[in-house]
Amino acid sequence: SAFRPECAVLLNVEEDHLDRHGDVAAYREAKLRIFANQGPGDHALDPTATAAETSVTGGVLSVRGEPLLALDEIRLRGAHILENARAAALAARATGVPAEAVALALRKFAGVAHRLEEVATVDGVLYVNDSKATNVASAVKGIEAFEGGVHAILGGSLKGGGFAGLRDAVEARCRACHLIGEAQERLAADLAGAAPLLRAGGLEEAVARASEAALPGEVVLLSPACASYDAFRDYEERGEHFRALVRGLE
């Protein structure tokens, strides 16, 4: 039978997987298929619906006019977390989850592996595994989750798009970028002048160089903006290897 979700949520559509879909229009069409088989009584929540049915006023998140919790009770970092929280809260309330349970879940949620996962602080430097950031939009969110002093590790296998969308975040927040993998040269071309760009022979060399350069209070961030298939089975294996390298610094 056809897939028909009772509630479907679309957070955004950013350039990705062009190697598979060919162009952004085809990729967008594929994403929108999540709503294709829904019928009366089902909930189709796109960014317009989320913006219309949730709000943030005075530091409080509300859904359909009902206050849920204060933003400072949400444990995760990054402005994009609020977008996710608004959509998740709306989906839960739309499908009958009590407001108290939604608020409790948002308070307790500590994130998932490989997405802005804080691995360790070594000699005052925070090491963050954001291996799940396999496209430019996700990597921008990862970099912008920090005020500055970011030593970003970027690169991996190419997916058909460019990296110019990283420029503003890199220029504003990164002290250096360590480039790895198949995408090195394209990254170097697209980010020229935005920050010091240092080519590395692999993740091991990138972590070693970043750890040598980073000062207390700064961040070494694996947020590749690329897939991992040039060197790893998947983004999870890449993130696990990053974790192991960081543990070796302790």
mmCIF file of C-alpha atoms in Angstrom:
data_model
loop_
_atom_site.group_PDB
_atom_site.id
_atom_site.type_symbol
_atom_site.label_atom_id
_atom_site.label_comp_id
_atom_site.label_asym_id
_atom_site.label_seq_id
_atom_site.Cartn_x
_atom_site.Cartn_y
_atom_site.Cartn_z
ATOM 1 C CA SER A 1 0.000 0.000 0.000
ATOM 2 C CA ALA A 2 1.075 3.608 -0.550
ATOM 3 C CA PHE A 3 2.869 5.454 2.222
ATOM 4 C CA ARG A 4 0.362 7.777 3.907
ATOM 5 C CA PRO A 5 1.623 9.508 7.054
ATOM 6 C CA GLU A 6 -0.923 10.787 9.530
ATOM 7 C CA CYS A 7 1.410 13.734 10.038
ATOM 8 C CA ALA A 8 4.166 14.805 7.630
ATOM 9 C CA VAL A 9 6.636 17.607 8.347
ATOM 10 C CA LEU A 10 8.818 19.474 5.861
ATOM 11 C CA LEU A 11 11.423 21.621 7.614
ATOM 12 C CA ASN A 12 13.133 23.076 4.542
ATOM 13 C CA VAL A 13 14.439 22.282 1.077
ATOM 14 C CA GLU A 14 18.078 23.173 0.525
ATOM 15 C CA GLU A 15 20.405 22.194 -2.319
ATOM 16 C CA ASP A 16 21.495 18.583 -1.822
ATOM 17 C CA HIS A 17 21.881 15.253 -3.641
ATOM 18 C CA LEU A 18 22.205 16.919 -7.043
ATOM 19 C CA ASP A 19 24.325 13.962 -8.127
ATOM 20 C CA ARG A 20 21.149 11.878 -7.823
ATOM 21 C CA HIS A 21 18.330 14.312 -8.658
ATOM 22 C CA GLY A 22 20.018 16.505 -11.259
ATOM 23 C CA ASP A 23 18.724 19.881 -10.089
ATOM 24 C CA VAL A 24 17.077 21.578 -7.122
ATOM 25 C CA ALA A 25 13.614 21.486 -8.716
ATOM 26 C CA ALA A 26 13.704 17.697 -9.020
ATOM 27 C CA TYR A 27 15.031 17.372 -5.479
ATOM 28 C CA ARG A 28 12.231 19.599 -4.173
ATOM 29 C CA GLU A 29 9.645 17.537 -6.044
ATOM 30 C CA ALA A 30 10.992 14.360 -4.447
ATOM 31 C CA LYS A 31 10.775 15.906 -0.980
ATOM 32 C CA LEU A 32 7.198 17.069 -1.499
ATOM 33 C CA ARG A 33 6.092 13.518 -2.266
ATOM 34 C CA ILE A 34 5.846 12.984 1.496
ATOM 35 C CA PHE A 35 2.480 14.787 1.290
ATOM 36 C CA ALA A 36 1.255 13.077 -1.890
ATOM 37 C CA ASN A 37 -0.975 10.386 -0.373
ATOM 38 C CA GLN A 38 -2.354 12.306 2.563
ATOM 39 C CA GLY A 39 -6.073 12.754 2.837
ATOM 40 C CA PRO A 40 -8.717 14.438 4.968
ATOM 41 C CA GLY A 41 -7.758 14.477 8.625
ATOM 42 C CA ASP A 42 -4.026 14.107 7.965
ATOM 43 C CA HIS A 43 -1.608 16.877 8.902
ATOM 44 C CA ALA A 44 0.701 18.421 6.280
ATOM 45 C CA LEU A 45 3.113 20.745 8.060
ATOM 46 C CA ASP A 46 5.445 22.825 5.921
ATOM 47 C CA PRO A 47 7.382 25.953 6.997
ATOM 48 C CA THR A 48 4.387 28.178 6.232
ATOM 49 C CA ALA A 49 2.119 26.132 8.496
ATOM 50 C CA THR A 50 4.727 26.020 11.253
ATOM 51 C CA ALA A 51 5.202 29.797 11.116
ATOM 52 C CA ALA A 52 1.438 30.378 11.184
ATOM 53 C CA GLU A 53 0.627 27.997 14.036
ATOM 54 C CA THR A 54 3.598 28.515 16.361
ATOM 55 C CA SER A 55 5.127 31.665 17.789
ATOM 56 C CA VAL A 56 7.888 32.932 20.032
ATOM 57 C CA THR A 57 7.033 35.902 22.224
ATOM 58 C CA GLY A 58 8.946 37.098 25.248
ATOM 59 C CA GLY A 59 11.244 34.098 25.057
ATOM 60 C CA VAL A 60 8.347 31.627 25.242
ATOM 61 C CA LEU A 61 7.428 29.061 22.572
ATOM 62 C CA SER A 62 3.687 28.740 21.956
ATOM 63 C CA VAL A 63 1.714 26.366 19.733
ATOM 64 C CA ARG A 64 -1.696 27.451 18.482
ATOM 65 C CA GLY A 65 -1.690 30.210 21.085
ATOM 66 C CA GLU A 66 -0.866 27.887 23.988
ATOM 67 C CA PRO A 67 2.439 28.609 25.821
ATOM 68 C CA LEU A 68 4.650 25.504 26.052
ATOM 69 C CA LEU A 69 8.017 26.428 27.538
ATOM 70 C CA ALA A 70 10.706 29.081 27.773
ATOM 71 C CA LEU A 71 13.364 28.926 25.080
ATOM 72 C CA ASP A 72 16.151 28.821 27.660
ATOM 73 C CA GLU A 73 14.800 25.445 28.793
ATOM 74 C CA ILE A 74 15.825 23.893 25.458
ATOM 75 C CA ARG A 75 19.224 22.305 25.967
ATOM 76 C CA LEU A 76 20.636 22.298 22.435
ATOM 77 C CA ARG A 77 22.690 25.035 20.794
ATOM 78 C CA GLY A 78 22.078 26.770 17.478
ATOM 79 C CA ALA A 79 19.341 28.995 16.077
ATOM 80 C CA HIS A 80 18.137 26.154 13.843
ATOM 81 C CA ILE A 81 17.113 24.204 16.945
ATOM 82 C CA LEU A 82 14.226 26.618 17.444
ATOM 83 C CA GLU A 83 12.953 25.877 13.922
ATOM 84 C CA ASN A 84 13.084 22.163 14.697
ATOM 85 C CA ALA A 85 11.419 22.597 18.081
ATOM 86 C CA ARG A 86 8.557 24.622 16.619
ATOM 87 C CA ALA A 87 7.866 22.012 13.934
ATOM 88 C CA ALA A 88 8.159 19.065 16.320
ATOM 89 C CA ALA A 89 5.905 20.694 18.901
ATOM 90 C CA LEU A 90 3.280 21.510 16.282
ATOM 91 C CA ALA A 91 3.344 17.950 14.918
ATOM 92 C CA ALA A 92 2.962 16.506 18.392
ATOM 93 C CA ARG A 93 0.098 18.784 19.380
ATOM 94 C CA ALA A 94 -1.647 18.275 16.020
ATOM 95 C CA THR A 95 -1.688 14.522 16.628
ATOM 96 C CA GLY A 96 -3.012 14.773 20.163
ATOM 97 C CA VAL A 97 0.084 14.652 22.358
ATOM 98 C CA PRO A 98 -0.618 16.577 25.589
ATOM 99 C CA ALA A 99 1.093 19.947 25.928
ATOM 100 C CA GLU A 100 2.809 18.891 29.160
ATOM 101 C CA ALA A 101 4.381 15.885 27.447
ATOM 102 C CA VAL A 102 5.594 18.013 24.529
ATOM 103 C CA ALA A 103 7.188 20.539 26.872
ATOM 104 C CA LEU A 104 8.859 17.776 28.898
ATOM 105 C CA ALA A 105 10.281 16.167 25.759
ATOM 106 C CA LEU A 106 11.721 19.464 24.553
ATOM 107 C CA ARG A 107 13.308 20.078 27.952
ATOM 108 C CA LYS A 108 14.870 16.620 28.146
ATOM 109 C CA PHE A 109 16.002 16.134 24.546
ATOM 110 C CA ALA A 110 19.808 16.140 24.508
ATOM 111 C CA GLY A 111 20.372 15.709 20.781
ATOM 112 C CA VAL A 112 21.516 12.808 18.629
ATOM 113 C CA ALA A 113 24.875 11.342 17.736
ATOM 114 C CA HIS A 114 26.819 13.064 14.943
ATOM 115 C CA ARG A 115 24.747 16.270 15.009
ATOM 116 C CA LEU A 116 26.568 18.974 16.995
ATOM 117 C CA GLU A 117 27.603 16.236 19.413
ATOM 118 C CA GLU A 118 30.025 17.593 22.003
ATOM 119 C CA VAL A 119 32.674 14.874 22.247
ATOM 120 C CA ALA A 120 35.127 16.321 24.766
ATOM 121 C CA THR A 121 36.910 19.415 25.978
ATOM 122 C CA VAL A 122 40.681 18.960 25.854
ATOM 123 C CA ASP A 123 43.014 21.685 27.145
ATOM 124 C CA GLY A 124 40.116 24.132 27.016
ATOM 125 C CA VAL A 125 39.211 23.332 23.393
ATOM 126 C CA LEU A 126 35.749 21.933 22.636
ATOM 127 C CA TYR A 127 35.605 19.142 20.028
ATOM 128 C CA VAL A 128 32.274 18.754 18.243
ATOM 129 C CA ASN A 129 31.168 15.901 15.983
ATOM 130 C CA ASP A 130 28.759 17.228 13.356
ATOM 131 C CA SER A 131 29.418 14.487 10.804
ATOM 132 C CA LYS A 132 25.698 14.396 9.939
ATOM 133 C CA ALA A 133 26.160 17.812 8.285
ATOM 134 C CA THR A 134 26.523 16.323 4.814
ATOM 135 C CA ASN A 135 25.380 19.396 2.872
ATOM 136 C CA VAL A 136 26.134 23.102 2.850
ATOM 137 C CA ALA A 137 22.967 24.194 4.649
ATOM 138 C CA SER A 138 23.595 21.815 7.556
ATOM 139 C CA ALA A 139 27.238 22.840 7.842
ATOM 140 C CA VAL A 140 26.254 26.514 7.928
ATOM 141 C CA LYS A 141 23.931 25.769 10.852
ATOM 142 C CA GLY A 142 26.727 23.902 12.591
ATOM 143 C CA ILE A 143 29.267 26.694 12.174
ATOM 144 C CA GLU A 144 26.764 29.373 13.169
ATOM 145 C CA ALA A 145 25.988 27.507 16.393
ATOM 146 C CA PHE A 146 29.230 29.019 17.746
ATOM 147 C CA GLU A 147 30.072 32.682 18.190
ATOM 148 C CA GLY A 148 33.542 32.344 16.690
ATOM 149 C CA GLY A 149 36.930 30.708 17.101
ATOM 150 C CA VAL A 150 35.870 27.739 14.989
ATOM 151 C CA HIS A 151 38.443 25.434 13.414
ATOM 152 C CA ALA A 152 36.189 23.727 10.880
ATOM 153 C CA ILE A 153 36.978 20.418 9.222
ATOM 154 C CA LEU A 154 35.288 20.450 5.819
ATOM 155 C CA GLY A 155 35.254 18.008 2.938
ATOM 156 C CA GLY A 156 34.543 14.506 1.788
ATOM 157 C CA SER A 157 32.871 13.207 -1.340
ATOM 158 C CA LEU A 158 31.174 15.552 -3.790
ATOM 159 C CA LYS A 159 27.400 15.529 -4.302
ATOM 160 C CA GLY A 160 27.062 17.745 -7.354
ATOM 161 C CA GLY A 161 26.796 21.189 -5.765
ATOM 162 C CA GLY A 162 29.206 23.944 -4.800
ATOM 163 C CA PHE A 163 30.238 25.472 -1.484
ATOM 164 C CA ALA A 164 29.791 29.216 -1.967
ATOM 165 C CA GLY A 165 26.909 29.077 0.505
ATOM 166 C CA LEU A 166 29.440 28.467 3.287
ATOM 167 C CA ARG A 167 31.332 31.720 2.713
ATOM 168 C CA ASP A 168 29.466 34.045 5.062
ATOM 169 C CA ALA A 169 29.484 31.614 7.985
ATOM 170 C CA VAL A 170 33.147 30.734 7.457
ATOM 171 C CA GLU A 171 34.176 34.372 7.202
ATOM 172 C CA ALA A 172 32.218 35.349 10.316
ATOM 173 C CA ARG A 173 32.931 32.401 12.624
ATOM 174 C CA CYS A 174 35.962 30.377 11.478
ATOM 175 C CA ARG A 175 39.565 30.978 12.438
ATOM 176 C CA ALA A 176 40.651 28.318 9.944
ATOM 177 C CA CYS A 177 39.235 25.555 7.763
ATOM 178 C CA HIS A 178 40.940 22.193 7.330
ATOM 179 C CA LEU A 179 39.989 20.662 3.987
ATOM 180 C CA ILE A 180 39.872 16.911 3.413
ATOM 181 C CA GLY A 181 38.825 14.434 0.778
ATOM 182 C CA GLU A 182 37.594 14.578 -2.779
ATOM 183 C CA ALA A 183 36.020 18.017 -2.307
ATOM 184 C CA GLN A 184 39.249 19.769 -1.243
ATOM 185 C CA GLU A 185 39.878 21.688 -4.444
ATOM 186 C CA ARG A 186 36.268 22.785 -4.943
ATOM 187 C CA LEU A 187 36.131 23.966 -1.324
ATOM 188 C CA ALA A 188 39.405 25.839 -1.742
ATOM 189 C CA ALA A 189 38.097 27.581 -4.862
ATOM 190 C CA ASP A 190 34.693 28.477 -3.433
ATOM 191 C CA LEU A 191 36.003 29.665 -0.046
ATOM 192 C CA ALA A 192 39.163 31.467 -1.180
ATOM 193 C CA GLY A 193 39.755 34.496 1.042
ATOM 194 C CA ALA A 194 37.014 33.692 3.554
ATOM 195 C CA ALA A 195 39.443 32.204 6.121
ATOM 196 C CA PRO A 196 42.798 30.424 6.136
ATOM 197 C CA LEU A 197 42.288 27.176 4.187
ATOM 198 C CA LEU A 198 44.590 24.282 5.045
ATOM 199 C CA ARG A 199 44.589 21.078 3.021
ATOM 200 C CA ALA A 200 44.996 17.874 5.022
ATOM 201 C CA GLY A 201 45.701 14.338 3.896
ATOM 202 C CA GLY A 202 42.742 12.975 5.812
ATOM 203 C CA LEU A 203 40.690 13.305 8.962
ATOM 204 C CA GLU A 204 43.607 12.252 11.157
ATOM 205 C CA GLU A 205 45.834 15.046 9.892
ATOM 206 C CA ALA A 206 43.013 17.588 10.052
ATOM 207 C CA VAL A 207 42.249 16.809 13.700
ATOM 208 C CA ALA A 208 45.937 16.878 14.616
ATOM 209 C CA ARG A 209 46.528 20.244 12.931
ATOM 210 C CA ALA A 210 43.357 21.793 14.323
ATOM 211 C CA SER A 211 44.196 20.632 17.842
ATOM 212 C CA GLU A 212 47.651 22.199 17.571
ATOM 213 C CA ALA A 213 46.239 25.532 16.411
ATOM 214 C CA ALA A 214 43.124 25.859 18.586
ATOM 215 C CA LEU A 215 43.305 28.011 21.705
ATOM 216 C CA PRO A 216 41.379 27.534 24.957
ATOM 217 C CA GLY A 217 37.788 28.638 24.439
ATOM 218 C CA GLU A 218 37.826 27.742 20.743
ATOM 219 C CA VAL A 219 36.116 24.895 18.903
ATOM 220 C CA VAL A 220 37.296 22.122 16.599
ATOM 221 C CA LEU A 221 34.220 21.288 14.548
ATOM 222 C CA LEU A 222 33.793 18.399 12.132
ATOM 223 C CA SER A 223 30.961 19.752 9.971
ATOM 224 C CA PRO A 224 31.974 18.476 6.539
ATOM 225 C CA ALA A 225 29.277 19.829 4.173
ATOM 226 C CA CYS A 226 29.950 16.652 2.175
ATOM 227 C CA ALA A 227 29.110 12.986 2.061
ATOM 228 C CA SER A 228 31.684 10.544 3.405
ATOM 229 C CA TYR A 229 31.940 7.875 0.727
ATOM 230 C CA ASP A 230 35.427 8.807 -0.473
ATOM 231 C CA ALA A 231 36.915 7.558 2.811
ATOM 232 C CA PHE A 232 34.198 6.051 5.036
ATOM 233 C CA ARG A 233 31.213 3.727 4.852
ATOM 234 C CA ASP A 234 28.859 6.516 5.923
ATOM 235 C CA TYR A 235 28.682 9.670 8.030
ATOM 236 C CA GLU A 236 28.348 7.553 11.180
ATOM 237 C CA GLU A 237 31.664 5.797 10.616
ATOM 238 C CA ARG A 238 33.274 9.172 9.910
ATOM 239 C CA GLY A 239 31.861 10.589 13.144
ATOM 240 C CA GLU A 240 32.972 7.558 15.131
ATOM 241 C CA HIS A 241 36.494 7.941 13.762
ATOM 242 C CA PHE A 242 36.488 11.614 14.743
ATOM 243 C CA ARG A 243 35.402 10.641 18.258
ATOM 244 C CA ALA A 244 38.238 8.117 18.499
ATOM 245 C CA LEU A 245 40.786 10.689 17.324
ATOM 246 C CA VAL A 246 39.570 13.169 19.937
ATOM 247 C CA ARG A 247 39.718 10.533 22.666
ATOM 248 C CA GLY A 248 43.330 10.003 21.674
ATOM 249 C CA LEU A 249 44.055 13.637 22.541
ATOM 250 C CA GLU A 250 42.819 13.321 26.128
#
